């Protein structure tokens, strides 16, 4: 579902010439270094010092299956791919939607879930793309949501916020007429607000994947195999049901 629209030029300039850790090097060390945002419930969320969420549990289950311990790093969303290209961690799992620009900057795993960008508004507010004409829309900066909202014909002011939760708060406070974000996050928000808001149409569909540094084929192969095993042995379905009440894998 998300995001990060750093330019390829910026990512290339910030990338190091050093090679990322290969699978053999990671396996020998016994620890895999993983980064996420920690501010995107229910996918990844830092509660005090405890990191939790669907992606966090999935990554830890995959690492366990690979016989590895996990060393987590949390970073602001827009910094995640930069740090990956600087070899600060081995891979990123933070709801990055696959798009052509990102795919030229990093290598993506098999998608670990499918989702879409949903319109959410208060009762009587805009719930379709056409209804966004002339309206104020809140989105998180640096996201595919922002990219797609700007494509809506006649959309009014598009206001950006540093986090998704800040954009949601702007909707609740009436500073924007609609919020556009992940459909599963939207479902949670609607439940939490108990009828004060409604979820409308999807602006776009999206495949979400883990990212490794460009060219790190050995790690990518192991991640894809670990994800496939988790889906085959029931681990994925169990974690997905816990957070969403449904299986969110791509069909």
mmCIF file of C-alpha atoms in Angstrom:
data_model
loop_
_atom_site.group_PDB
_atom_site.id
_atom_site.type_symbol
_atom_site.label_atom_id
_atom_site.label_comp_id
_atom_site.label_asym_id
_atom_site.label_seq_id
_atom_site.Cartn_x
_atom_site.Cartn_y
_atom_site.Cartn_z
ATOM 1 C CA UNK A 1 0.000 0.000 0.000
ATOM 2 C CA UNK A 2 2.655 2.479 0.601
ATOM 3 C CA UNK A 3 4.859 4.414 -0.747
ATOM 4 C CA UNK A 4 8.098 6.499 -0.783
ATOM 5 C CA UNK A 5 8.604 8.375 -3.967
ATOM 6 C CA UNK A 6 12.219 9.352 -3.583
ATOM 7 C CA UNK A 7 13.724 9.980 -6.988
ATOM 8 C CA UNK A 8 15.949 7.345 -8.471
ATOM 9 C CA UNK A 9 18.693 9.939 -8.753
ATOM 10 C CA UNK A 10 18.589 10.596 -5.011
ATOM 11 C CA UNK A 11 18.663 6.894 -4.197
ATOM 12 C CA UNK A 12 21.500 6.273 -6.611
ATOM 13 C CA UNK A 13 23.582 9.101 -5.201
ATOM 14 C CA UNK A 14 23.060 7.856 -1.664
ATOM 15 C CA UNK A 15 23.843 4.233 -2.453
ATOM 16 C CA UNK A 16 27.216 2.898 -1.411
ATOM 17 C CA UNK A 17 29.485 1.034 -3.765
ATOM 18 C CA UNK A 18 29.995 -1.643 -1.115
ATOM 19 C CA UNK A 19 28.138 -4.895 -1.550
ATOM 20 C CA UNK A 20 25.179 -5.760 0.660
ATOM 21 C CA UNK A 21 25.517 -8.807 2.918
ATOM 22 C CA UNK A 22 24.864 -11.982 0.989
ATOM 23 C CA UNK A 23 22.677 -14.797 2.283
ATOM 24 C CA UNK A 24 25.795 -16.802 3.165
ATOM 25 C CA UNK A 25 27.165 -13.915 5.241
ATOM 26 C CA UNK A 26 23.835 -13.368 6.997
ATOM 27 C CA UNK A 27 23.447 -17.083 7.754
ATOM 28 C CA UNK A 28 26.999 -17.249 9.139
ATOM 29 C CA UNK A 29 26.343 -14.269 11.437
ATOM 30 C CA UNK A 30 23.115 -15.844 12.743
ATOM 31 C CA UNK A 31 21.259 -12.508 12.666
ATOM 32 C CA UNK A 32 19.303 -10.751 9.936
ATOM 33 C CA UNK A 33 18.969 -6.960 10.087
ATOM 34 C CA UNK A 34 15.488 -5.756 9.175
ATOM 35 C CA UNK A 35 14.094 -2.212 8.943
ATOM 36 C CA UNK A 36 10.540 -0.927 9.138
ATOM 37 C CA UNK A 37 8.759 2.336 9.904
ATOM 38 C CA UNK A 38 7.090 1.479 13.207
ATOM 39 C CA UNK A 39 4.319 4.010 12.625
ATOM 40 C CA UNK A 40 1.888 2.290 10.276
ATOM 41 C CA UNK A 41 -0.669 0.220 12.213
ATOM 42 C CA UNK A 42 -1.717 -2.540 11.902
ATOM 43 C CA UNK A 43 1.281 -3.420 9.711
ATOM 44 C CA UNK A 44 4.168 -2.109 11.802
ATOM 45 C CA UNK A 45 3.903 -0.131 15.021
ATOM 46 C CA UNK A 46 6.273 0.791 17.819
ATOM 47 C CA UNK A 47 4.430 0.646 21.148
ATOM 48 C CA UNK A 48 6.896 2.029 23.645
ATOM 49 C CA UNK A 49 9.923 -0.153 22.953
ATOM 50 C CA UNK A 50 7.850 -3.037 21.584
ATOM 51 C CA UNK A 51 7.645 -3.400 17.807
ATOM 52 C CA UNK A 52 4.490 -5.151 16.673
ATOM 53 C CA UNK A 53 2.180 -5.534 13.678
ATOM 54 C CA UNK A 54 1.423 -7.908 10.826
ATOM 55 C CA UNK A 55 4.671 -7.275 8.957
ATOM 56 C CA UNK A 56 6.756 -7.514 12.121
ATOM 57 C CA UNK A 57 5.284 -10.890 13.100
ATOM 58 C CA UNK A 58 5.533 -12.168 9.534
ATOM 59 C CA UNK A 59 9.200 -11.161 9.222
ATOM 60 C CA UNK A 60 10.040 -12.727 12.590
ATOM 61 C CA UNK A 61 8.293 -15.957 11.614
ATOM 62 C CA UNK A 62 10.210 -16.035 8.333
ATOM 63 C CA UNK A 63 13.501 -15.383 10.129
ATOM 64 C CA UNK A 64 12.764 -18.174 12.611
ATOM 65 C CA UNK A 65 12.149 -20.524 9.720
ATOM 66 C CA UNK A 66 15.530 -19.526 8.325
ATOM 67 C CA UNK A 67 17.205 -20.186 11.672
ATOM 68 C CA UNK A 68 18.025 -16.526 12.281
ATOM 69 C CA UNK A 69 17.659 -13.991 15.063
ATOM 70 C CA UNK A 70 16.322 -10.534 14.138
ATOM 71 C CA UNK A 71 17.860 -7.126 14.707
ATOM 72 C CA UNK A 72 15.217 -4.458 14.072
ATOM 73 C CA UNK A 73 15.736 -0.844 13.002
ATOM 74 C CA UNK A 74 12.950 1.747 12.785
ATOM 75 C CA UNK A 75 13.283 4.722 10.464
ATOM 76 C CA UNK A 76 10.970 7.417 9.077
ATOM 77 C CA UNK A 77 9.369 5.975 5.965
ATOM 78 C CA UNK A 78 11.193 8.203 3.503
ATOM 79 C CA UNK A 79 14.574 7.125 4.941
ATOM 80 C CA UNK A 80 14.069 3.380 4.658
ATOM 81 C CA UNK A 81 15.217 2.780 1.088
ATOM 82 C CA UNK A 82 18.095 5.205 1.532
ATOM 83 C CA UNK A 83 19.369 3.209 4.506
ATOM 84 C CA UNK A 84 18.917 -0.014 2.545
ATOM 85 C CA UNK A 85 21.139 1.303 -0.231
ATOM 86 C CA UNK A 86 23.708 2.309 2.379
ATOM 87 C CA UNK A 87 23.801 -1.266 3.775
ATOM 88 C CA UNK A 88 22.462 -0.266 7.192
ATOM 89 C CA UNK A 89 20.221 -3.329 7.189
ATOM 90 C CA UNK A 90 19.619 -6.382 5.018
ATOM 91 C CA UNK A 91 16.027 -5.837 3.959
ATOM 92 C CA UNK A 92 13.000 -3.626 4.495
ATOM 93 C CA UNK A 93 9.451 -4.712 5.266
ATOM 94 C CA UNK A 94 7.339 -1.561 5.564
ATOM 95 C CA UNK A 95 4.371 -1.736 3.207
ATOM 96 C CA UNK A 96 6.206 -0.531 0.117
ATOM 97 C CA UNK A 97 3.921 -0.741 -2.876
ATOM 98 C CA UNK A 98 5.688 -1.950 -6.002
ATOM 99 C CA UNK A 99 5.991 0.711 -8.677
ATOM 100 C CA UNK A 100 8.380 1.174 -11.627
ATOM 101 C CA UNK A 101 10.454 3.888 -9.967
ATOM 102 C CA UNK A 102 11.152 1.872 -6.832
ATOM 103 C CA UNK A 103 11.739 -1.289 -8.827
ATOM 104 C CA UNK A 104 14.599 0.473 -10.601
ATOM 105 C CA UNK A 105 16.154 1.470 -7.263
ATOM 106 C CA UNK A 106 15.744 -1.742 -5.213
ATOM 107 C CA UNK A 107 14.813 -5.369 -5.787
ATOM 108 C CA UNK A 108 11.410 -6.495 -4.533
ATOM 109 C CA UNK A 109 10.414 -9.848 -3.132
ATOM 110 C CA UNK A 110 7.283 -11.735 -4.048
ATOM 111 C CA UNK A 111 4.431 -9.529 -2.736
ATOM 112 C CA UNK A 112 3.587 -10.338 0.887
ATOM 113 C CA UNK A 113 0.103 -8.817 0.656
ATOM 114 C CA UNK A 114 -2.245 -7.049 -1.743
ATOM 115 C CA UNK A 115 -4.284 -3.999 -0.877
ATOM 116 C CA UNK A 116 -5.413 -0.655 -2.293
ATOM 117 C CA UNK A 117 -5.693 3.050 -1.599
ATOM 118 C CA UNK A 118 -9.094 3.732 -0.002
ATOM 119 C CA UNK A 119 -11.050 6.963 0.341
ATOM 120 C CA UNK A 120 -12.261 7.564 3.908
ATOM 121 C CA UNK A 121 -14.528 10.432 4.957
ATOM 122 C CA UNK A 122 -17.100 11.479 7.525
ATOM 123 C CA UNK A 123 -20.772 10.715 6.763
ATOM 124 C CA UNK A 124 -21.836 12.935 3.869
ATOM 125 C CA UNK A 125 -18.235 13.391 2.761
ATOM 126 C CA UNK A 126 -16.659 12.272 -0.537
ATOM 127 C CA UNK A 127 -16.378 8.511 -0.990
ATOM 128 C CA UNK A 128 -15.650 8.268 -4.724
ATOM 129 C CA UNK A 129 -12.959 9.678 -6.998
ATOM 130 C CA UNK A 130 -15.528 11.928 -8.683
ATOM 131 C CA UNK A 131 -16.674 13.255 -5.310
ATOM 132 C CA UNK A 132 -13.128 14.434 -4.512
ATOM 133 C CA UNK A 133 -13.554 17.282 -7.000
ATOM 134 C CA UNK A 134 -12.771 20.521 -5.173
ATOM 135 C CA UNK A 135 -12.271 18.715 -1.845
ATOM 136 C CA UNK A 136 -9.360 18.823 0.601
ATOM 137 C CA UNK A 137 -7.639 15.452 0.865
ATOM 138 C CA UNK A 138 -5.099 14.403 3.506
ATOM 139 C CA UNK A 139 -2.334 11.890 2.762
ATOM 140 C CA UNK A 140 1.057 10.901 4.147
ATOM 141 C CA UNK A 141 3.971 12.567 2.394
ATOM 142 C CA UNK A 142 6.157 10.453 0.123
ATOM 143 C CA UNK A 143 3.513 7.819 -0.561
ATOM 144 C CA UNK A 144 1.814 6.202 -3.521
ATOM 145 C CA UNK A 145 -1.422 7.537 -2.008
ATOM 146 C CA UNK A 146 -0.172 11.070 -2.610
ATOM 147 C CA UNK A 147 0.894 10.150 -6.133
ATOM 148 C CA UNK A 148 -2.529 8.723 -6.973
ATOM 149 C CA UNK A 149 -4.637 11.416 -5.295
ATOM 150 C CA UNK A 150 -2.855 14.046 -7.386
ATOM 151 C CA UNK A 151 -3.996 12.193 -10.509
ATOM 152 C CA UNK A 152 -7.698 12.577 -9.632
ATOM 153 C CA UNK A 153 -9.316 15.073 -12.043
ATOM 154 C CA UNK A 154 -10.486 18.225 -10.278
ATOM 155 C CA UNK A 155 -9.278 17.250 -6.817
ATOM 156 C CA UNK A 156 -8.981 20.259 -4.527
ATOM 157 C CA UNK A 157 -6.175 20.904 -2.062
ATOM 158 C CA UNK A 158 -3.984 17.871 -1.340
ATOM 159 C CA UNK A 159 -2.512 18.263 2.144
ATOM 160 C CA UNK A 160 0.458 16.141 3.189
ATOM 161 C CA UNK A 161 1.368 14.973 6.684
ATOM 162 C CA UNK A 162 4.543 13.364 8.079
ATOM 163 C CA UNK A 163 2.728 10.214 9.208
ATOM 164 C CA UNK A 164 -0.407 8.354 8.226
ATOM 165 C CA UNK A 165 -1.882 8.800 11.697
ATOM 166 C CA UNK A 166 -1.427 12.579 11.414
ATOM 167 C CA UNK A 167 -3.368 12.547 8.136
ATOM 168 C CA UNK A 168 -6.132 10.537 9.811
ATOM 169 C CA UNK A 169 -6.231 13.015 12.699
ATOM 170 C CA UNK A 170 -6.668 15.855 10.204
ATOM 171 C CA UNK A 171 -9.768 14.113 8.851
ATOM 172 C CA UNK A 172 -11.233 13.625 12.319
ATOM 173 C CA UNK A 173 -10.552 17.274 13.190
ATOM 174 C CA UNK A 174 -12.219 18.481 9.985
ATOM 175 C CA UNK A 175 -9.059 19.981 8.500
ATOM 176 C CA UNK A 176 -9.544 17.846 5.391
ATOM 177 C CA UNK A 177 -12.650 16.394 3.752
ATOM 178 C CA UNK A 178 -11.168 12.954 3.117
ATOM 179 C CA UNK A 179 -8.157 10.800 3.910
ATOM 180 C CA UNK A 180 -6.686 8.355 1.430
ATOM 181 C CA UNK A 181 -4.651 5.443 2.769
ATOM 182 C CA UNK A 182 -4.385 1.686 2.971
ATOM 183 C CA UNK A 183 -7.734 -0.094 2.816
ATOM 184 C CA UNK A 184 -6.950 -2.336 5.805
ATOM 185 C CA UNK A 185 -5.815 0.609 7.897
ATOM 186 C CA UNK A 186 -9.034 2.305 6.837
ATOM 187 C CA UNK A 187 -11.125 -0.645 8.004
ATOM 188 C CA UNK A 188 -9.451 -0.471 11.419
ATOM 189 C CA UNK A 189 -9.996 3.278 11.605
ATOM 190 C CA UNK A 190 -13.693 2.983 10.731
ATOM 191 C CA UNK A 191 -14.148 0.362 13.483
ATOM 192 C CA UNK A 192 -12.286 2.472 16.030
ATOM 193 C CA UNK A 193 -14.330 5.598 15.245
ATOM 194 C CA UNK A 194 -17.656 3.715 15.606
ATOM 195 C CA UNK A 195 -19.634 5.272 12.783
ATOM 196 C CA UNK A 196 -18.000 8.689 12.764
ATOM 197 C CA UNK A 197 -16.363 7.931 9.415
ATOM 198 C CA UNK A 198 -16.993 5.700 6.412
ATOM 199 C CA UNK A 199 -14.778 3.943 3.889
ATOM 200 C CA UNK A 200 -15.538 4.442 0.223
ATOM 201 C CA UNK A 201 -14.045 3.362 -3.086
ATOM 202 C CA UNK A 202 -10.493 2.266 -3.829
ATOM 203 C CA UNK A 203 -8.546 4.743 -5.952
ATOM 204 C CA UNK A 204 -6.086 2.018 -7.002
ATOM 205 C CA UNK A 205 -4.987 -1.528 -6.240
ATOM 206 C CA UNK A 206 -1.495 -2.291 -5.007
ATOM 207 C CA UNK A 207 0.937 -5.168 -4.477
ATOM 208 C CA UNK A 208 3.203 -4.756 -1.461
ATOM 209 C CA UNK A 209 6.613 -6.362 -1.050
ATOM 210 C CA UNK A 210 9.844 -6.506 0.922
ATOM 211 C CA UNK A 211 12.872 -4.711 -0.528
ATOM 212 C CA UNK A 212 16.524 -5.721 -0.715
ATOM 213 C CA UNK A 213 19.462 -3.802 -2.139
ATOM 214 C CA UNK A 214 19.667 -4.006 -5.931
ATOM 215 C CA UNK A 215 21.488 -7.137 -6.990
ATOM 216 C CA UNK A 216 21.275 -9.036 -3.679
ATOM 217 C CA UNK A 217 19.914 -12.125 -5.421
ATOM 218 C CA UNK A 218 20.965 -14.675 -2.791
ATOM 219 C CA UNK A 219 19.007 -12.951 -0.007
ATOM 220 C CA UNK A 220 16.026 -12.322 -2.271
ATOM 221 C CA UNK A 221 15.838 -16.022 -3.119
ATOM 222 C CA UNK A 222 15.773 -16.997 0.569
ATOM 223 C CA UNK A 223 13.137 -14.382 1.450
ATOM 224 C CA UNK A 224 10.867 -15.579 -1.343
ATOM 225 C CA UNK A 225 11.309 -19.190 -0.217
ATOM 226 C CA UNK A 226 10.640 -18.291 3.434
ATOM 227 C CA UNK A 227 7.491 -16.356 2.483
ATOM 228 C CA UNK A 228 6.245 -19.270 0.381
ATOM 229 C CA UNK A 229 6.830 -21.702 3.268
ATOM 230 C CA UNK A 230 4.928 -19.453 5.682
ATOM 231 C CA UNK A 231 1.985 -19.423 3.293
ATOM 232 C CA UNK A 232 2.101 -23.169 2.747
ATOM 233 C CA UNK A 233 2.398 -24.231 6.397
ATOM 234 C CA UNK A 234 -0.388 -22.021 7.753
ATOM 235 C CA UNK A 235 1.805 -19.496 9.575
ATOM 236 C CA UNK A 236 0.921 -16.662 7.201
ATOM 237 C CA UNK A 237 -2.822 -17.339 7.422
ATOM 238 C CA UNK A 238 -2.684 -17.413 11.227
ATOM 239 C CA UNK A 239 -0.905 -14.041 11.464
ATOM 240 C CA UNK A 240 -3.146 -12.512 8.795
ATOM 241 C CA UNK A 241 -6.324 -13.674 10.564
ATOM 242 C CA UNK A 242 -5.036 -12.186 13.817
ATOM 243 C CA UNK A 243 -4.699 -8.709 12.330
ATOM 244 C CA UNK A 244 -7.315 -8.584 9.587
ATOM 245 C CA UNK A 245 -9.787 -11.417 10.089
ATOM 246 C CA UNK A 246 -8.944 -12.582 6.584
ATOM 247 C CA UNK A 247 -6.062 -13.832 4.457
ATOM 248 C CA UNK A 248 -4.476 -10.816 2.731
ATOM 249 C CA UNK A 249 -2.054 -12.637 0.431
ATOM 250 C CA UNK A 250 -2.206 -11.780 -3.261
ATOM 251 C CA UNK A 251 -4.491 -14.084 -5.237
#
